[in-house]
PDB file of C-alpha atoms in Angstrom:
ATOM      1  CA  UNK A   1       2.466-160.361  16.471  1.00 37.00           C
ATOM      2  CA  UNK A   2       4.538-157.480  15.352  1.00 39.00           C
ATOM      3  CA  UNK A   3       3.193-154.812  13.892  1.00 40.00           C
ATOM      4  CA  UNK A   4       2.198-154.779  10.184  1.00 40.00           C
ATOM      5  CA  UNK A   5       2.338-151.705   8.123  1.00 40.00           C
ATOM      6  CA  UNK A   6       1.365-151.817   5.320  1.00 38.00           C
ATOM      7  CA  UNK A   7       1.193-148.324   3.472  1.00 43.00           C
ATOM      8  CA  UNK A   8       4.129-149.430   2.172  1.00 48.00           C
ATOM      9  CA  UNK A   9       2.116-151.220  -0.864  1.00 57.00           C
ATOM     10  CA  UNK A  10      -0.617-150.256  -3.457  1.00 59.00           C
ATOM     11  CA  UNK A  11      -3.610-152.062  -2.165  1.00 61.00           C
ATOM     12  CA  UNK A  12      -5.296-150.882   1.328  1.00 62.00           C
ATOM     13  CA  UNK A  13      -4.405-152.872   3.469  1.00 69.00           C
ATOM     14  CA  UNK A  14      -2.512-155.220   2.164  1.00 79.00           C
ATOM     15  CA  UNK A  15      -2.716-158.798   2.717  1.00 89.00           C
ATOM     16  CA  UNK A  16       0.817-159.022   2.124  1.00 90.00           C
ATOM     17  CA  UNK A  17       2.176-157.065   4.520  1.00 88.00           C
ATOM     18  CA  UNK A  18      -0.147-159.053   7.617  1.00 91.00           C
ATOM     19  CA  UNK A  19       0.603-162.565   6.340  1.00 94.00           C
ATOM     20  CA  UNK A  20       4.429-161.734   5.845  1.00 92.00           C
ATOM     21  CA  UNK A  21       4.322-160.599   9.991  1.00 91.00           C
ATOM     22  CA  UNK A  22       1.694-163.946  10.215  1.00 94.00           C
ATOM     23  CA  UNK A  23       4.574-166.367   9.023  1.00 95.00           C
ATOM     24  CA  UNK A  24       7.494-165.121  11.299  1.00 93.00           C
ATOM     25  CA  UNK A  25       5.632-164.800  14.647  1.00 92.00           C
ATOM     26  CA  UNK A  26       3.720-168.260  14.261  1.00 93.00           C
ATOM     27  CA  UNK A  27       5.775-169.978  11.407  1.00 93.00           C
ATOM     28  CA  UNK A  28       4.060-173.664  10.905  1.00 92.00           C
ATOM     29  CA  UNK A  29       1.119-172.561  13.081  1.00 92.00           C
ATOM     30  CA  UNK A  30      -0.205-169.760  10.514  1.00 95.00           C
ATOM     31  CA  UNK A  31      -3.591-170.868   7.456  1.00 96.00           C
ATOM     32  CA  UNK A  32      -3.016-168.202   4.801  1.00 97.00           C
ATOM     33  CA  UNK A  33      -5.869-168.406   2.505  1.00 97.00           C
ATOM     34  CA  UNK A  34      -6.175-165.906  -0.933  1.00 97.00           C
ATOM     35  CA  UNK A  35     -10.303-165.413  -1.786  1.00 97.00           C
ATOM     36  CA  UNK A  36     -11.765-163.944  -5.037  1.00 95.00           C
ATOM     37  CA  UNK A  37     -10.012-160.836  -5.838  1.00 92.00           C
ATOM     38  CA  UNK A  38      -7.930-158.516  -8.665  1.00 89.00           C
ATOM     39  CA  UNK A  39      -4.587-158.176  -9.318  1.00 88.00           C
ATOM     40  CA  UNK A  40      -1.832-160.326  -7.542  1.00 90.00           C
ATOM     41  CA  UNK A  41      -2.129-159.211  -3.978  1.00 89.00           C
ATOM     42  CA  UNK A  42      -1.774-161.705  -0.848  1.00 92.00           C
ATOM     43  CA  UNK A  43       0.451-164.040  -3.479  1.00 94.00           C
ATOM     44  CA  UNK A  44       3.805-162.981  -1.398  1.00 93.00           C
ATOM     45  CA  UNK A  45       2.665-162.943   1.309  1.00 94.00           C
ATOM     46  CA  UNK A  46       1.073-166.736   0.622  1.00 96.00           C
ATOM     47  CA  UNK A  47       4.339-167.449  -0.300  1.00 96.00           C
ATOM     48  CA  UNK A  48       6.150-166.721   2.696  1.00 95.00           C
ATOM     49  CA  UNK A  49       3.693-168.277   5.055  1.00 96.00           C
ATOM     50  CA  UNK A  50       4.619-171.221   3.269  1.00 96.00           C
ATOM     51  CA  UNK A  51       8.018-171.332   2.651  1.00 96.00           C
ATOM     52  CA  UNK A  52       8.182-171.518   6.630  1.00 95.00           C
ATOM     53  CA  UNK A  53       6.040-174.490   6.809  1.00 95.00           C
ATOM     54  CA  UNK A  54       1.941-172.467   7.582  1.00 95.00           C
ATOM     55  CA  UNK A  55      -0.941-173.766   5.648  1.00 96.00           C
ATOM     56  CA  UNK A  56      -1.518-172.566   2.565  1.00 97.00           C
ATOM     57  CA  UNK A  57      -5.182-172.266   1.146  1.00 98.00           C
ATOM     58  CA  UNK A  58      -7.229-171.061  -2.087  1.00 98.00           C
ATOM     59  CA  UNK A  59     -10.381-170.730  -3.846  1.00 97.00           C
ATOM     60  CA  UNK A  60     -10.725-172.642  -6.786  1.00 97.00           C
ATOM     61  CA  UNK A  61     -10.681-169.763  -9.417  1.00 97.00           C
ATOM     62  CA  UNK A  62     -13.337-171.265 -11.101  1.00 97.00           C
ATOM     63  CA  UNK A  63     -15.349-170.586  -7.805  1.00 97.00           C
ATOM     64  CA  UNK A  64     -14.254-167.095  -7.775  1.00 96.00           C
ATOM     65  CA  UNK A  65     -16.277-163.874  -8.997  1.00 96.00           C
ATOM     66  CA  UNK A  66     -12.292-161.886  -9.832  1.00 94.00           C
ATOM     67  CA  UNK A  67     -10.408-165.220 -10.155  1.00 95.00           C
ATOM     68  CA  UNK A  68      -6.993-163.159 -10.434  1.00 95.00           C
ATOM     69  CA  UNK A  69      -5.730-163.655  -6.724  1.00 94.00           C
ATOM     70  CA  UNK A  70      -6.566-167.446  -6.674  1.00 96.00           C
ATOM     71  CA  UNK A  71      -4.379-167.364  -9.901  1.00 96.00           C
ATOM     72  CA  UNK A  72      -1.497-166.154  -9.207  1.00 95.00           C
ATOM     73  CA  UNK A  73      -1.573-167.350  -6.077  1.00 96.00           C
ATOM     74  CA  UNK A  74      -1.524-171.014  -7.515  1.00 97.00           C
ATOM     75  CA  UNK A  75       0.602-170.336 -10.083  1.00 96.00           C
ATOM     76  CA  UNK A  76       3.463-168.711  -7.721  1.00 96.00           C
ATOM     77  CA  UNK A  77       3.144-170.925  -4.837  1.00 96.00           C
ATOM     78  CA  UNK A  78       3.178-174.646  -3.775  1.00 96.00           C
ATOM     79  CA  UNK A  79      -0.749-174.144  -2.062  1.00 97.00           C
ATOM     80  CA  UNK A  80      -2.164-177.332   0.542  1.00 97.00           C
ATOM     81  CA  UNK A  81      -5.267-177.260  -0.957  1.00 97.00           C
ATOM     82  CA  UNK A  82      -7.120-175.004  -3.628  1.00 97.00           C
ATOM     83  CA  UNK A  83     -11.561-175.686  -3.464  1.00 96.00           C
ATOM     84  CA  UNK A  84     -14.429-173.718  -3.504  1.00 97.00           C
ATOM     85  CA  UNK A  85     -14.940-170.748  -1.134  1.00 97.00           C
ATOM     86  CA  UNK A  86     -18.419-173.313   0.253  1.00 97.00           C
ATOM     87  CA  UNK A  87     -15.453-175.971   1.370  1.00 97.00           C
ATOM     88  CA  UNK A  88     -13.021-173.535   2.493  1.00 97.00           C
ATOM     89  CA  UNK A  89     -15.551-173.274   6.560  1.00 96.00           C
ATOM     90  CA  UNK A  90     -15.410-177.116   7.270  1.00 97.00           C
ATOM     91  CA  UNK A  91     -11.431-177.205   6.259  1.00 96.00           C
ATOM     92  CA  UNK A  92     -10.101-174.971   8.421  1.00 96.00           C
ATOM     93  CA  UNK A  93     -12.580-176.094  11.261  1.00 95.00           C
ATOM     94  CA  UNK A  94     -11.027-179.760  10.153  1.00 94.00           C
ATOM     95  CA  UNK A  95      -7.137-178.288  10.193  1.00 93.00           C
ATOM     96  CA  UNK A  96      -7.640-175.406  13.698  1.00 91.00           C
ATOM     97  CA  UNK A  97      -8.932-179.127  15.379  1.00 89.00           C
ATOM     98  CA  UNK A  98      -5.837-181.007  14.097  1.00 86.00           C
ATOM     99  CA  UNK A  99      -3.597-178.511  15.579  1.00 79.00           C
ATOM    100  CA  UNK A 100      -5.762-178.231  18.947  1.00 74.00           C
ATOM    101  CA  UNK A 101      -5.610-181.857  19.002  1.00 70.00           C
ATOM    102  CA  UNK A 102      -1.083-181.682  18.120  1.00 62.00           C
ATOM    103  CA  UNK A 103      -1.131-183.030  14.567  1.00 51.00           C
ATOM    104  CA  UNK A 104       0.977-181.271  12.676  1.00 47.00           C
ATOM    105  CA  UNK A 105      -0.965-178.524   9.756  1.00 43.00           C
ATOM    106  CA  UNK A 106       1.552-179.689   7.303  1.00 43.00           C
ATOM    107  CA  UNK A 107       5.105-180.483   7.549  1.00 48.00           C
ATOM    108  CA  UNK A 108       7.726-178.699   8.577  1.00 47.00           C
ATOM    109  CA  UNK A 109       9.916-176.179   5.720  1.00 47.00           C
ATOM    110  CA  UNK A 110      12.693-174.121   6.994  1.00 51.00           C
ATOM    111  CA  UNK A 111      12.683-170.883   5.753  1.00 49.00           C
ATOM    112  CA  UNK A 112      15.296-170.544   3.040  1.00 49.00           C
ATOM    113  CA  UNK A 113      18.706-168.611   3.139  1.00 51.00           C
ATOM    114  CA  UNK A 114      17.453-164.523   1.657  1.00 49.00           C
ATOM    115  CA  UNK A 115      20.174-162.902  -0.181  1.00 47.00           C
ATOM    116  CA  UNK A 116      20.894-159.311   1.180  1.00 46.00           C
ATOM    117  CA  UNK A 117      17.770-157.608  -0.438  1.00 46.00           C
ATOM    118  CA  UNK A 118      15.067-159.865  -0.711  1.00 48.00           C
ATOM    119  CA  UNK A 119      13.272-159.542   2.549  1.00 49.00           C
ATOM    120  CA  UNK A 120       9.949-158.293   1.743  1.00 44.00           C
ATOM    121  CA  UNK A 121       9.770-156.246   4.920  1.00 47.00           C
ATOM    122  CA  UNK A 122       8.748-152.115   5.363  1.00 51.00           C
ATOM    123  CA  UNK A 123      12.084-151.102   7.275  1.00 63.00           C
ATOM    124  CA  UNK A 124      14.099-147.772   5.749  1.00 70.00           C
ATOM    125  CA  UNK A 125      17.139-148.973   4.454  1.00 76.00           C
ATOM    126  CA  UNK A 126      19.683-146.701   2.875  1.00 81.00           C
ATOM    127  CA  UNK A 127      21.137-149.276   0.011  1.00 85.00           C
ATOM    128  CA  UNK A 128      21.868-146.707  -2.915  1.00 89.00           C
ATOM    129  CA  UNK A 129      19.390-145.644  -5.125  1.00 88.00           C
ATOM    130  CA  UNK A 130      18.402-147.287  -8.634  1.00 87.00           C
ATOM    131  CA  UNK A 131      18.440-143.954  -9.319  1.00 90.00           C
ATOM    132  CA  UNK A 132      18.344-139.549  -9.007  1.00 93.00           C
ATOM    133  CA  UNK A 133      14.940-138.573  -9.686  1.00 94.00           C
ATOM    134  CA  UNK A 134      13.598-134.908 -11.223  1.00 94.00           C
ATOM    135  CA  UNK A 135      13.007-132.637  -8.012  1.00 92.00           C
ATOM    136  CA  UNK A 136       9.919-131.389 -10.197  1.00 92.00           C
ATOM    137  CA  UNK A 137       7.386-134.631 -11.549  1.00 93.00           C
ATOM    138  CA  UNK A 138       9.649-137.429  -9.098  1.00 92.00           C
ATOM    139  CA  UNK A 139      10.473-139.379 -11.963  1.00 94.00           C
ATOM    140  CA  UNK A 140      13.457-140.941 -12.811  1.00 95.00           C
ATOM    141  CA  UNK A 141      16.591-138.933 -14.279  1.00 96.00           C
ATOM    142  CA  UNK A 142      18.210-140.142 -17.483  1.00 95.00           C
ATOM    143  CA  UNK A 143      22.174-138.552 -17.702  1.00 94.00           C
ATOM    144  CA  UNK A 144      23.350-137.251 -20.396  1.00 93.00           C
ATOM    145  CA  UNK A 145      27.194-136.256 -21.717  1.00 93.00           C
ATOM    146  CA  UNK A 146      27.310-132.756 -23.442  1.00 87.00           C
ATOM    147  CA  UNK A 147      30.113-132.295 -24.428  1.00 87.00           C
ATOM    148  CA  UNK A 148      32.381-131.999 -21.149  1.00 87.00           C
ATOM    149  CA  UNK A 149      28.290-130.418 -19.658  1.00 88.00           C
ATOM    150  CA  UNK A 150      26.291-133.144 -17.588  1.00 92.00           C
ATOM    151  CA  UNK A 151      22.796-132.871 -17.690  1.00 94.00           C
ATOM    152  CA  UNK A 152      19.761-134.906 -16.674  1.00 95.00           C
ATOM    153  CA  UNK A 153      16.694-135.132 -18.157  1.00 94.00           C
ATOM    154  CA  UNK A 154      13.392-136.860 -17.044  1.00 94.00           C
ATOM    155  CA  UNK A 155      11.308-138.359 -19.224  1.00 93.00           C
ATOM    156  CA  UNK A 156       8.443-135.798 -19.018  1.00 94.00           C
ATOM    157  CA  UNK A 157      11.066-133.729 -20.733  1.00 92.00           C
ATOM    158  CA  UNK A 158      12.213-131.404 -17.098  1.00 93.00           C
ATOM    159  CA  UNK A 159      15.940-130.861 -17.462  1.00 93.00           C
ATOM    160  CA  UNK A 160      18.898-130.327 -15.779  1.00 93.00           C
ATOM    161  CA  UNK A 161      22.754-129.154 -15.193  1.00 92.00           C
ATOM    162  CA  UNK A 162      24.482-131.140 -13.357  1.00 90.00           C
ATOM    163  CA  UNK A 163      25.243-128.489 -10.398  1.00 89.00           C
ATOM    164  CA  UNK A 164      21.299-126.696 -11.403  1.00 92.00           C
ATOM    165  CA  UNK A 165      20.124-130.375  -9.826  1.00 93.00           C
ATOM    166  CA  UNK A 166      22.447-130.535  -6.533  1.00 91.00           C
ATOM    167  CA  UNK A 167      20.507-127.088  -5.992  1.00 91.00           C
ATOM    168  CA  UNK A 168      17.064-128.312  -6.801  1.00 93.00           C
ATOM    169  CA  UNK A 169      17.196-131.583  -5.236  1.00 92.00           C
ATOM    170  CA  UNK A 170      18.717-129.279  -2.270  1.00 92.00           C
ATOM    171  CA  UNK A 171      15.785-126.713  -2.441  1.00 92.00           C
ATOM    172  CA  UNK A 172      13.366-130.186  -1.540  1.00 93.00           C
ATOM    173  CA  UNK A 173      15.002-131.657   0.620  1.00 93.00           C
ATOM    174  CA  UNK A 174      14.802-128.550   2.821  1.00 93.00           C
ATOM    175  CA  UNK A 175      11.372-127.719   1.917  1.00 94.00           C
ATOM    176  CA  UNK A 176      10.668-132.128   3.206  1.00 94.00           C
ATOM    177  CA  UNK A 177      12.247-131.150   6.035  1.00 94.00           C
ATOM    178  CA  UNK A 178      10.464-128.268   7.047  1.00 95.00           C
ATOM    179  CA  UNK A 179       6.839-130.374   6.114  1.00 96.00           C
ATOM    180  CA  UNK A 180       7.937-132.890   8.588  1.00 95.00           C
ATOM    181  CA  UNK A 181       8.927-130.159  10.879  1.00 95.00           C
ATOM    182  CA  UNK A 182       5.490-128.798  11.475  1.00 96.00           C
ATOM    183  CA  UNK A 183       3.708-131.865  11.293  1.00 96.00           C
ATOM    184  CA  UNK A 184       5.802-133.307  14.206  1.00 95.00           C
ATOM    185  CA  UNK A 185       4.524-129.947  15.739  1.00 95.00           C
ATOM    186  CA  UNK A 186       1.311-130.081  15.917  1.00 97.00           C
ATOM    187  CA  UNK A 187       1.111-133.326  16.778  1.00 96.00           C
ATOM    188  CA  UNK A 188       2.418-131.940  20.037  1.00 96.00           C
ATOM    189  CA  UNK A 189      -0.123-129.166  20.233  1.00 97.00           C
ATOM    190  CA  UNK A 190      -2.551-132.201  18.970  1.00 97.00           C
ATOM    191  CA  UNK A 191      -1.288-134.601  21.758  1.00 96.00           C
ATOM    192  CA  UNK A 192      -1.184-131.594  24.639  1.00 97.00           C
ATOM    193  CA  UNK A 193      -4.968-130.494  23.521  1.00 97.00           C
ATOM    194  CA  UNK A 194      -5.735-134.217  24.052  1.00 97.00           C
ATOM    195  CA  UNK A 195      -3.831-134.340  27.813  1.00 97.00           C
ATOM    196  CA  UNK A 196      -5.912-131.663  28.908  1.00 97.00           C
ATOM    197  CA  UNK A 197      -8.900-132.968  28.015  1.00 96.00           C
ATOM    198  CA  UNK A 198      -7.619-136.194  29.399  1.00 96.00           C
ATOM    199  CA  UNK A 199      -7.508-134.483  32.558  1.00 96.00           C
ATOM    200  CA  UNK A 200     -10.238-132.312  32.965  1.00 96.00           C
ATOM    201  CA  UNK A 201     -11.965-135.435  32.310  1.00 96.00           C
ATOM    202  CA  UNK A 202     -10.530-136.906  35.313  1.00 96.00           C
ATOM    203  CA  UNK A 203      -8.611-139.896  33.543  1.00 96.00           C
ATOM    204  CA  UNK A 204      -5.217-139.054  35.204  1.00 95.00           C
ATOM    205  CA  UNK A 205      -3.710-141.816  33.146  1.00 95.00           C
ATOM    206  CA  UNK A 206      -4.465-141.009  29.714  1.00 96.00           C
ATOM    207  CA  UNK A 207      -3.385-137.492  30.665  1.00 96.00           C
ATOM    208  CA  UNK A 208       0.065-138.697  31.145  1.00 96.00           C
ATOM    209  CA  UNK A 209      -0.163-140.614  27.777  1.00 96.00           C
ATOM    210  CA  UNK A 210      -1.274-137.628  25.865  1.00 97.00           C
ATOM    211  CA  UNK A 211       1.955-135.709  27.943  1.00 97.00           C
ATOM    212  CA  UNK A 212       4.055-138.488  26.963  1.00 96.00           C
ATOM    213  CA  UNK A 213       2.843-138.645  23.490  1.00 96.00           C
ATOM    214  CA  UNK A 214       3.909-134.557  23.043  1.00 97.00           C
ATOM    215  CA  UNK A 215       7.084-134.731  24.686  1.00 96.00           C
ATOM    216  CA  UNK A 216       8.251-136.977  22.037  1.00 96.00           C
ATOM    217  CA  UNK A 217       6.981-135.290  19.180  1.00 96.00           C
ATOM    218  CA  UNK A 218       8.951-132.151  20.602  1.00 95.00           C
ATOM    219  CA  UNK A 219      11.496-134.100  20.560  1.00 95.00           C
ATOM    220  CA  UNK A 220      11.632-135.174  17.641  1.00 94.00           C
ATOM    221  CA  UNK A 221      10.447-131.586  15.963  1.00 94.00           C
ATOM    222  CA  UNK A 222      14.766-130.923  17.932  1.00 93.00           C
ATOM    223  CA  UNK A 223      15.989-133.247  16.146  1.00 92.00           C
ATOM    224  CA  UNK A 224      14.344-131.385  11.832  1.00 93.00           C
ATOM    225  CA  UNK A 225      15.145-128.354  13.437  1.00 92.00           C
ATOM    226  CA  UNK A 226      18.775-128.943  14.040  1.00 93.00           C
ATOM    227  CA  UNK A 227      19.211-130.548  10.493  1.00 91.00           C
ATOM    228  CA  UNK A 228      17.782-127.433   9.092  1.00 91.00           C
ATOM    229  CA  UNK A 229      19.780-125.239  11.255  1.00 92.00           C
ATOM    230  CA  UNK A 230      23.240-126.852  10.797  1.00 91.00           C
ATOM    231  CA  UNK A 231      25.837-125.732   7.804  1.00 91.00           C
ATOM    232  CA  UNK A 232      25.044-127.686   4.975  1.00 90.00           C
ATOM    233  CA  UNK A 233      28.615-128.237   2.476  1.00 89.00           C
ATOM    234  CA  UNK A 234      27.824-127.012  -0.516  1.00 84.00           C
ATOM    235  CA  UNK A 235      31.112-127.588  -3.264  1.00 81.00           C
ATOM    236  CA  UNK A 236      32.369-124.258  -4.866  1.00 65.00           C
ATOM    237  CA  UNK A 237      30.673-124.482  -8.851  1.00 55.00           C
ATOM    238  CA  UNK A 238      34.196-125.710 -10.073  1.00 56.00           C
ATOM    239  CA  UNK A 239      34.863-128.923  -7.592  1.00 53.00           C
ATOM    240  CA  UNK A 240      30.680-129.427  -8.635  1.00 49.00           C
ATOM    241  CA  UNK A 241      31.976-129.039 -12.719  1.00 50.00           C
ATOM    242  CA  UNK A 242      35.085-131.599 -11.414  1.00 56.00           C
ATOM    243  CA  UNK A 243      32.823-133.714 -10.078  1.00 52.00           C
ATOM    244  CA  UNK A 244      30.181-134.232 -12.543  1.00 49.00           C
ATOM    245  CA  UNK A 245      32.738-134.220 -14.894  1.00 53.00           C
ATOM    246  CA  UNK A 246      34.270-137.052 -13.157  1.00 51.00           C
TER     247      UNK A 246
END
């Protein structure tokens, strides 16, 4: 099964990436089960399972201590089975037995064509930002025009001219890169210590793995250092002003 990246979702751990990964890897062989729980975690993942021909099972909300998750799943997904918790183990055993006997769990459903941006993924992208954010608080900034002067204001009151915002964002960028470089450097040192410990214990194979992780961290630190040391393009005040007025 592909690596499950769950830290991009509010819930910890998140059911949606787990279900998504399982659906992509195993298709119609997957059985997704939603039990008692708050809010709607798992609904999007259960939809992925349903779309790829898997079997969907939801606890009866009237039987759940916290019915929010089951109700959300029933509202948004064409669920195959909805029943009390006490009956779910018997159902699952029966479904698995049928699969092992060669029977289909459900009619295969071809995955629908997806438009760009529909994927519930955790991969990094470079799509156009929805909004420019405040360097101080991270809130979305609203652009306003004050005569010929362009300003950006967040909803709690931070205000920047376009030129000041560019400078503040660049300072925040450098700070983030420096923090990433520090973390990578510390990872390299920790991996070195682990390699030494494994070597002293006679675990040569483990020591080699830690050593490889150390070298990897150092190599990636070099990339960040190069970014920090490179000259960046900083338009003149006149050029920046003209751009902000465009």
